[in-house]
Amino acid sequence: MPALTYSRFNDARAHLKDLLDAAEAGRPASVARSEQSTVLVDRERFLQQLRLVNARRVELVAEDGGWVALVRDAPVAADGDTVEEAIGEVIVALREYAEDWSDRLHLAPNHGANWGLVQLVDHSTDDELRDWILGTGE
């Protein structure tokens, strides 16, 4: 089947079910509005791609009898007495960073490139983030 694209908002709204069905089936689906185009994709495919793009971004380092979790290219780090504690703390720190990014940091030139990381954090559960950090997820 061809891509499903609507160039008018009213047409897209009238065919929302078709757009969602296409996105869930993995077919290209989009809505154009003025000069912008918005793409619809199902959550699992979206997260799978973000996990690949952001692979190996969190580094776990043993330090002074504990563990440090460092997020490359983002001002996010956390520590803990155990690996699991450091991971739990970095998940909290990632969620705080994603909130700050959405509020104001997305406008800063040195944070704009973290869009994918923020989307990954915002759309993942803590367990999914833990798997991503450990490289045990999909």
mmCIF file with all atom_site columns, C-alpha atoms in Angstrom:
data_model
loop_
_atom_site.group_PDB
_atom_site.id
_atom_site.type_symbol
_atom_site.label_atom_id
_atom_site.label_alt_id
_atom_site.label_comp_id
_atom_site.label_asym_id
_atom_site.label_entity_id
_atom_site.label_seq_id
_atom_site.pdbx_PDB_ins_code
_atom_site.Cartn_x
_atom_site.Cartn_y
_atom_site.Cartn_z
_atom_site.occupancy
_atom_site.B_iso_or_equiv
_atom_site.pdbx_formal_charge
_atom_site.auth_seq_id
_atom_site.auth_comp_id
_atom_site.auth_asym_id
_atom_site.auth_atom_id
_atom_site.pdbx_PDB_model_num
ATOM 1   C CA . MET A 1 1   ? 0.000   0.000  0.000  1.00 0.00 ? 1   MET A CA 1
ATOM 2   C CA . PRO A 1 2   ? 1.240   3.544  -0.669 1.00 0.00 ? 2   PRO A CA 1
ATOM 3   C CA . ALA A 1 3   ? 2.128   6.067  1.988  1.00 0.00 ? 3   ALA A CA 1
ATOM 4   C CA . LEU A 1 4   ? -0.814  7.751  3.672  1.00 0.00 ? 4   LEU A CA 1
ATOM 5   C CA . THR A 1 5   ? -0.394  11.524 3.531  1.00 0.00 ? 5   THR A CA 1
ATOM 6   C CA . TYR A 1 6   ? -2.916  14.276 4.098  1.00 0.00 ? 6   TYR A CA 1
ATOM 7   C CA . SER A 1 7   ? -2.054  17.812 3.085  1.00 0.00 ? 7   SER A CA 1
ATOM 8   C CA . ARG A 1 8   ? -4.923  19.431 4.951  1.00 0.00 ? 8   ARG A CA 1
ATOM 9   C CA . PHE A 1 9   ? -5.558  19.219 8.675  1.00 0.00 ? 9   PHE A CA 1
ATOM 10  C CA . ASN A 1 10  ? -9.322  18.749 8.262  1.00 0.00 ? 10  ASN A CA 1
ATOM 11  C CA . ASP A 1 11  ? -8.734  15.784 5.928  1.00 0.00 ? 11  ASP A CA 1
ATOM 12  C CA . ALA A 1 12  ? -6.300  14.256 8.409  1.00 0.00 ? 12  ALA A CA 1
ATOM 13  C CA . ARG A 1 13  ? -8.737  14.739 11.280 1.00 0.00 ? 13  ARG A CA 1
ATOM 14  C CA . ALA A 1 14  ? -11.511 13.069 9.261  1.00 0.00 ? 14  ALA A CA 1
ATOM 15  C CA . HIS A 1 15  ? -9.178  10.118 8.542  1.00 0.00 ? 15  HIS A CA 1
ATOM 16  C CA . LEU A 1 16  ? -7.406  9.902  11.906 1.00 0.00 ? 16  LEU A CA 1
ATOM 17  C CA . LYS A 1 17  ? -8.240  6.206  12.314 1.00 0.00 ? 17  LYS A CA 1
ATOM 18  C CA . ASP A 1 18  ? -6.685  5.471  8.908  1.00 0.00 ? 18  ASP A CA 1
ATOM 19  C CA . LEU A 1 19  ? -3.554  7.427  9.857  1.00 0.00 ? 19  LEU A CA 1
ATOM 20  C CA . LEU A 1 20  ? -3.225  5.576  13.164 1.00 0.00 ? 20  LEU A CA 1
ATOM 21  C CA . ASP A 1 21  ? -3.848  2.211  11.515 1.00 0.00 ? 21  ASP A CA 1
ATOM 22  C CA . ALA A 1 22  ? -1.158  2.946  8.926  1.00 0.00 ? 22  ALA A CA 1
ATOM 23  C CA . ALA A 1 23  ? 1.345   4.032  11.571 1.00 0.00 ? 23  ALA A CA 1
ATOM 24  C CA . GLU A 1 24  ? 0.655   0.954  13.706 1.00 0.00 ? 24  GLU A CA 1
ATOM 25  C CA . ALA A 1 25  ? 1.169   -1.262 10.644 1.00 0.00 ? 25  ALA A CA 1
ATOM 26  C CA . GLY A 1 26  ? 4.521   0.399  9.940  1.00 0.00 ? 26  GLY A CA 1
ATOM 27  C CA . ARG A 1 27  ? 3.330   2.167  6.811  1.00 0.00 ? 27  ARG A CA 1
ATOM 28  C CA . PRO A 1 28  ? 4.438   5.753  6.175  1.00 0.00 ? 28  PRO A CA 1
ATOM 29  C CA . ALA A 1 29  ? 1.794   8.134  7.529  1.00 0.00 ? 29  ALA A CA 1
ATOM 30  C CA . SER A 1 30  ? 2.011   11.911 7.688  1.00 0.00 ? 30  SER A CA 1
ATOM 31  C CA . VAL A 1 31  ? 0.091   15.153 7.909  1.00 0.00 ? 31  VAL A CA 1
ATOM 32  C CA . ALA A 1 32  ? 1.299   18.311 6.201  1.00 0.00 ? 32  ALA A CA 1
ATOM 33  C CA . ARG A 1 33  ? 0.347   21.696 7.594  1.00 0.00 ? 33  ARG A CA 1
ATOM 34  C CA . SER A 1 34  ? 1.661   24.851 5.946  1.00 0.00 ? 34  SER A CA 1
ATOM 35  C CA . GLU A 1 35  ? 5.359   24.220 5.379  1.00 0.00 ? 35  GLU A CA 1
ATOM 36  C CA . GLN A 1 36  ? 5.635   21.551 8.096  1.00 0.00 ? 36  GLN A CA 1
ATOM 37  C CA . SER A 1 37  ? 5.034   17.829 7.863  1.00 0.00 ? 37  SER A CA 1
ATOM 38  C CA . THR A 1 38  ? 4.423   15.587 10.868 1.00 0.00 ? 38  THR A CA 1
ATOM 39  C CA . VAL A 1 39  ? 5.090   11.873 10.704 1.00 0.00 ? 39  VAL A CA 1
ATOM 40  C CA . LEU A 1 40  ? 3.141   9.313  12.696 1.00 0.00 ? 40  LEU A CA 1
ATOM 41  C CA . VAL A 1 41  ? 4.856   6.150  13.901 1.00 0.00 ? 41  VAL A CA 1
ATOM 42  C CA . ASP A 1 42  ? 3.915   3.575  16.498 1.00 0.00 ? 42  ASP A CA 1
ATOM 43  C CA . ARG A 1 43  ? 5.641   3.711  19.900 1.00 0.00 ? 43  ARG A CA 1
ATOM 44  C CA . GLU A 1 44  ? 7.587   0.439  19.632 1.00 0.00 ? 44  GLU A CA 1
ATOM 45  C CA . ARG A 1 45  ? 9.155   1.245  16.250 1.00 0.00 ? 45  ARG A CA 1
ATOM 46  C CA . PHE A 1 46  ? 9.926   4.769  17.430 1.00 0.00 ? 46  PHE A CA 1
ATOM 47  C CA . LEU A 1 47  ? 11.649  3.551  20.607 1.00 0.00 ? 47  LEU A CA 1
ATOM 48  C CA . GLN A 1 48  ? 13.507  0.785  18.785 1.00 0.00 ? 48  GLN A CA 1
ATOM 49  C CA . GLN A 1 49  ? 15.078  3.345  16.447 1.00 0.00 ? 49  GLN A CA 1
ATOM 50  C CA . LEU A 1 50  ? 15.891  5.732  19.295 1.00 0.00 ? 50  LEU A CA 1
ATOM 51  C CA . ARG A 1 51  ? 17.575  2.908  21.240 1.00 0.00 ? 51  ARG A CA 1
ATOM 52  C CA . LEU A 1 52  ? 19.765  2.157  18.219 1.00 0.00 ? 52  LEU A CA 1
ATOM 53  C CA . VAL A 1 53  ? 20.691  5.805  17.655 1.00 0.00 ? 53  VAL A CA 1
ATOM 54  C CA . ASN A 1 54  ? 21.443  6.334  21.342 1.00 0.00 ? 54  ASN A CA 1
ATOM 55  C CA . ALA A 1 55  ? 23.175  2.987  21.942 1.00 0.00 ? 55  ALA A CA 1
ATOM 56  C CA . ARG A 1 56  ? 26.058  2.947  24.420 1.00 0.00 ? 56  ARG A CA 1
ATOM 57  C CA . ARG A 1 57  ? 25.398  6.502  25.564 1.00 0.00 ? 57  ARG A CA 1
ATOM 58  C CA . VAL A 1 58  ? 25.510  5.610  29.253 1.00 0.00 ? 58  VAL A CA 1
ATOM 59  C CA . GLU A 1 59  ? 28.834  4.475  30.634 1.00 0.00 ? 59  GLU A CA 1
ATOM 60  C CA . LEU A 1 60  ? 29.099  2.670  33.978 1.00 0.00 ? 60  LEU A CA 1
ATOM 61  C CA . VAL A 1 61  ? 32.425  3.182  35.737 1.00 0.00 ? 61  VAL A CA 1
ATOM 62  C CA . ALA A 1 62  ? 33.675  1.662  38.985 1.00 0.00 ? 62  ALA A CA 1
ATOM 63  C CA . GLU A 1 63  ? 35.016  4.449  41.194 1.00 0.00 ? 63  GLU A CA 1
ATOM 64  C CA . ASP A 1 64  ? 36.087  4.582  44.845 1.00 0.00 ? 64  ASP A CA 1
ATOM 65  C CA . GLY A 1 65  ? 34.197  1.437  45.842 1.00 0.00 ? 65  GLY A CA 1
ATOM 66  C CA . GLY A 1 66  ? 31.008  2.554  44.097 1.00 0.00 ? 66  GLY A CA 1
ATOM 67  C CA . TRP A 1 67  ? 29.688  3.124  40.606 1.00 0.00 ? 67  TRP A CA 1
ATOM 68  C CA . VAL A 1 68  ? 29.197  6.173  38.426 1.00 0.00 ? 68  VAL A CA 1
ATOM 69  C CA . ALA A 1 69  ? 26.810  6.336  35.477 1.00 0.00 ? 69  ALA A CA 1
ATOM 70  C CA . LEU A 1 70  ? 27.793  8.962  32.892 1.00 0.00 ? 70  LEU A CA 1
ATOM 71  C CA . VAL A 1 71  ? 25.646  9.993  29.932 1.00 0.00 ? 71  VAL A CA 1
ATOM 72  C CA . ARG A 1 72  ? 27.817  10.944 26.976 1.00 0.00 ? 72  ARG A CA 1
ATOM 73  C CA . ASP A 1 73  ? 27.109  14.293 25.304 1.00 0.00 ? 73  ASP A CA 1
ATOM 74  C CA . ALA A 1 74  ? 24.598  15.307 27.975 1.00 0.00 ? 74  ALA A CA 1
ATOM 75  C CA . PRO A 1 75  ? 25.148  16.915 31.387 1.00 0.00 ? 75  PRO A CA 1
ATOM 76  C CA . VAL A 1 76  ? 23.774  13.886 33.210 1.00 0.00 ? 76  VAL A CA 1
ATOM 77  C CA . ALA A 1 77  ? 25.578  11.679 35.719 1.00 0.00 ? 77  ALA A CA 1
ATOM 78  C CA . ALA A 1 78  ? 24.772  9.807  38.883 1.00 0.00 ? 78  ALA A CA 1
ATOM 79  C CA . ASP A 1 79  ? 26.470  7.523  41.341 1.00 0.00 ? 79  ASP A CA 1
ATOM 80  C CA . GLY A 1 80  ? 25.630  4.734  43.735 1.00 0.00 ? 80  GLY A CA 1
ATOM 81  C CA . ASP A 1 81  ? 27.166  2.082  45.942 1.00 0.00 ? 81  ASP A CA 1
ATOM 82  C CA . THR A 1 82  ? 26.096  -0.617 43.457 1.00 0.00 ? 82  THR A CA 1
ATOM 83  C CA . VAL A 1 83  ? 25.579  -0.757 39.713 1.00 0.00 ? 83  VAL A CA 1
ATOM 84  C CA . GLU A 1 84  ? 21.821  -1.070 40.228 1.00 0.00 ? 84  GLU A CA 1
ATOM 85  C CA . GLU A 1 85  ? 21.767  1.975  42.517 1.00 0.00 ? 85  GLU A CA 1
ATOM 86  C CA . ALA A 1 86  ? 23.781  4.047  40.007 1.00 0.00 ? 86  ALA A CA 1
ATOM 87  C CA . ILE A 1 87  ? 21.401  3.002  37.224 1.00 0.00 ? 87  ILE A CA 1
ATOM 88  C CA . GLY A 1 88  ? 18.368  3.945  39.317 1.00 0.00 ? 88  GLY A CA 1
ATOM 89  C CA . GLU A 1 89  ? 19.882  7.334  40.081 1.00 0.00 ? 89  GLU A CA 1
ATOM 90  C CA . VAL A 1 90  ? 20.839  8.043  36.476 1.00 0.00 ? 90  VAL A CA 1
ATOM 91  C CA . ILE A 1 91  ? 17.284  7.213  35.382 1.00 0.00 ? 91  ILE A CA 1
ATOM 92  C CA . VAL A 1 92  ? 16.031  9.863  37.825 1.00 0.00 ? 92  VAL A CA 1
ATOM 93  C CA . ALA A 1 93  ? 18.659  12.291 36.497 1.00 0.00 ? 93  ALA A CA 1
ATOM 94  C CA . LEU A 1 94  ? 17.687  11.519 32.885 1.00 0.00 ? 94  LEU A CA 1
ATOM 95  C CA . ARG A 1 95  ? 14.028  12.218 33.662 1.00 0.00 ? 95  ARG A CA 1
ATOM 96  C CA . GLU A 1 96  ? 14.959  15.544 35.286 1.00 0.00 ? 96  GLU A CA 1
ATOM 97  C CA . TYR A 1 97  ? 17.125  16.454 32.292 1.00 0.00 ? 97  TYR A CA 1
ATOM 98  C CA . ALA A 1 98  ? 14.298  15.557 29.858 1.00 0.00 ? 98  ALA A CA 1
ATOM 99  C CA . GLU A 1 99  ? 11.925  17.816 31.780 1.00 0.00 ? 99  GLU A CA 1
ATOM 100 C CA . ASP A 1 100 ? 14.441  20.683 31.814 1.00 0.00 ? 100 ASP A CA 1
ATOM 101 C CA . TRP A 1 101 ? 15.149  20.135 28.118 1.00 0.00 ? 101 TRP A CA 1
ATOM 102 C CA . SER A 1 102 ? 11.449  20.367 27.266 1.00 0.00 ? 102 SER A CA 1
ATOM 103 C CA . ASP A 1 103 ? 11.012  23.471 29.432 1.00 0.00 ? 103 ASP A CA 1
ATOM 104 C CA . ARG A 1 104 ? 13.987  25.490 28.244 1.00 0.00 ? 104 ARG A CA 1
ATOM 105 C CA . LEU A 1 105 ? 17.176  23.629 27.273 1.00 0.00 ? 105 LEU A CA 1
ATOM 106 C CA . HIS A 1 106 ? 15.899  22.718 23.789 1.00 0.00 ? 106 HIS A CA 1
ATOM 107 C CA . LEU A 1 107 ? 16.538  26.344 22.867 1.00 0.00 ? 107 LEU A CA 1
ATOM 108 C CA . ALA A 1 108 ? 20.211  26.191 23.876 1.00 0.00 ? 108 ALA A CA 1
ATOM 109 C CA . PRO A 1 109 ? 22.592  25.340 21.005 1.00 0.00 ? 109 PRO A CA 1
ATOM 110 C CA . ASN A 1 110 ? 24.593  22.892 23.121 1.00 0.00 ? 110 ASN A CA 1
ATOM 111 C CA . HIS A 1 111 ? 21.472  20.898 24.085 1.00 0.00 ? 111 HIS A CA 1
ATOM 112 C CA . GLY A 1 112 ? 19.431  20.850 20.864 1.00 0.00 ? 112 GLY A CA 1
ATOM 113 C CA . ALA A 1 113 ? 21.102  17.684 19.583 1.00 0.00 ? 113 ALA A CA 1
ATOM 114 C CA . ASN A 1 114 ? 19.778  15.745 22.598 1.00 0.00 ? 114 ASN A CA 1
ATOM 115 C CA . TRP A 1 115 ? 16.270  15.625 21.099 1.00 0.00 ? 115 TRP A CA 1
ATOM 116 C CA . GLY A 1 116 ? 16.472  11.862 20.506 1.00 0.00 ? 116 GLY A CA 1
ATOM 117 C CA . LEU A 1 117 ? 17.704  11.153 24.021 1.00 0.00 ? 117 LEU A CA 1
ATOM 118 C CA . VAL A 1 118 ? 14.877  13.217 25.497 1.00 0.00 ? 118 VAL A CA 1
ATOM 119 C CA . GLN A 1 119 ? 12.291  11.408 23.354 1.00 0.00 ? 119 GLN A CA 1
ATOM 120 C CA . LEU A 1 120 ? 13.727  8.047  24.405 1.00 0.00 ? 120 LEU A CA 1
ATOM 121 C CA . VAL A 1 121 ? 13.587  8.984  28.091 1.00 0.00 ? 121 VAL A CA 1
ATOM 122 C CA . ASP A 1 122 ? 10.129  10.536 27.897 1.00 0.00 ? 122 ASP A CA 1
ATOM 123 C CA . HIS A 1 123 ? 8.526   7.605  26.072 1.00 0.00 ? 123 HIS A CA 1
ATOM 124 C CA . SER A 1 124 ? 10.211  4.783  28.036 1.00 0.00 ? 124 SER A CA 1
ATOM 125 C CA . THR A 1 125 ? 9.368   3.180  31.342 1.00 0.00 ? 125 THR A CA 1
ATOM 126 C CA . ASP A 1 126 ? 12.046  2.901  34.023 1.00 0.00 ? 126 ASP A CA 1
ATOM 127 C CA . ASP A 1 127 ? 12.453  -0.799 33.195 1.00 0.00 ? 127 ASP A CA 1
ATOM 128 C CA . GLU A 1 128 ? 12.883  -0.006 29.496 1.00 0.00 ? 128 GLU A CA 1
ATOM 129 C CA . LEU A 1 129 ? 15.527  2.615  30.349 1.00 0.00 ? 129 LEU A CA 1
ATOM 130 C CA . ARG A 1 130 ? 17.315  0.147  32.630 1.00 0.00 ? 130 ARG A CA 1
ATOM 131 C CA . ASP A 1 131 ? 17.426  -2.404 29.786 1.00 0.00 ? 131 ASP A CA 1
ATOM 132 C CA . TRP A 1 132 ? 18.675  0.261  27.379 1.00 0.00 ? 132 TRP A CA 1
ATOM 133 C CA . ILE A 1 133 ? 21.436  1.338  29.772 1.00 0.00 ? 133 ILE A CA 1
ATOM 134 C CA . LEU A 1 134 ? 22.547  -2.252 30.283 1.00 0.00 ? 134 LEU A CA 1
ATOM 135 C CA . GLY A 1 135 ? 22.205  -3.079 26.584 1.00 0.00 ? 135 GLY A CA 1
ATOM 136 C CA . THR A 1 136 ? 19.764  -5.902 27.352 1.00 0.00 ? 136 THR A CA 1
ATOM 137 C CA . GLY A 1 137 ? 16.714  -4.443 25.601 1.00 0.00 ? 137 GLY A CA 1
ATOM 138 C CA . GLU A 1 138 ? 15.749  -4.841 21.958 1.00 0.00 ? 138 GLU A CA 1
#
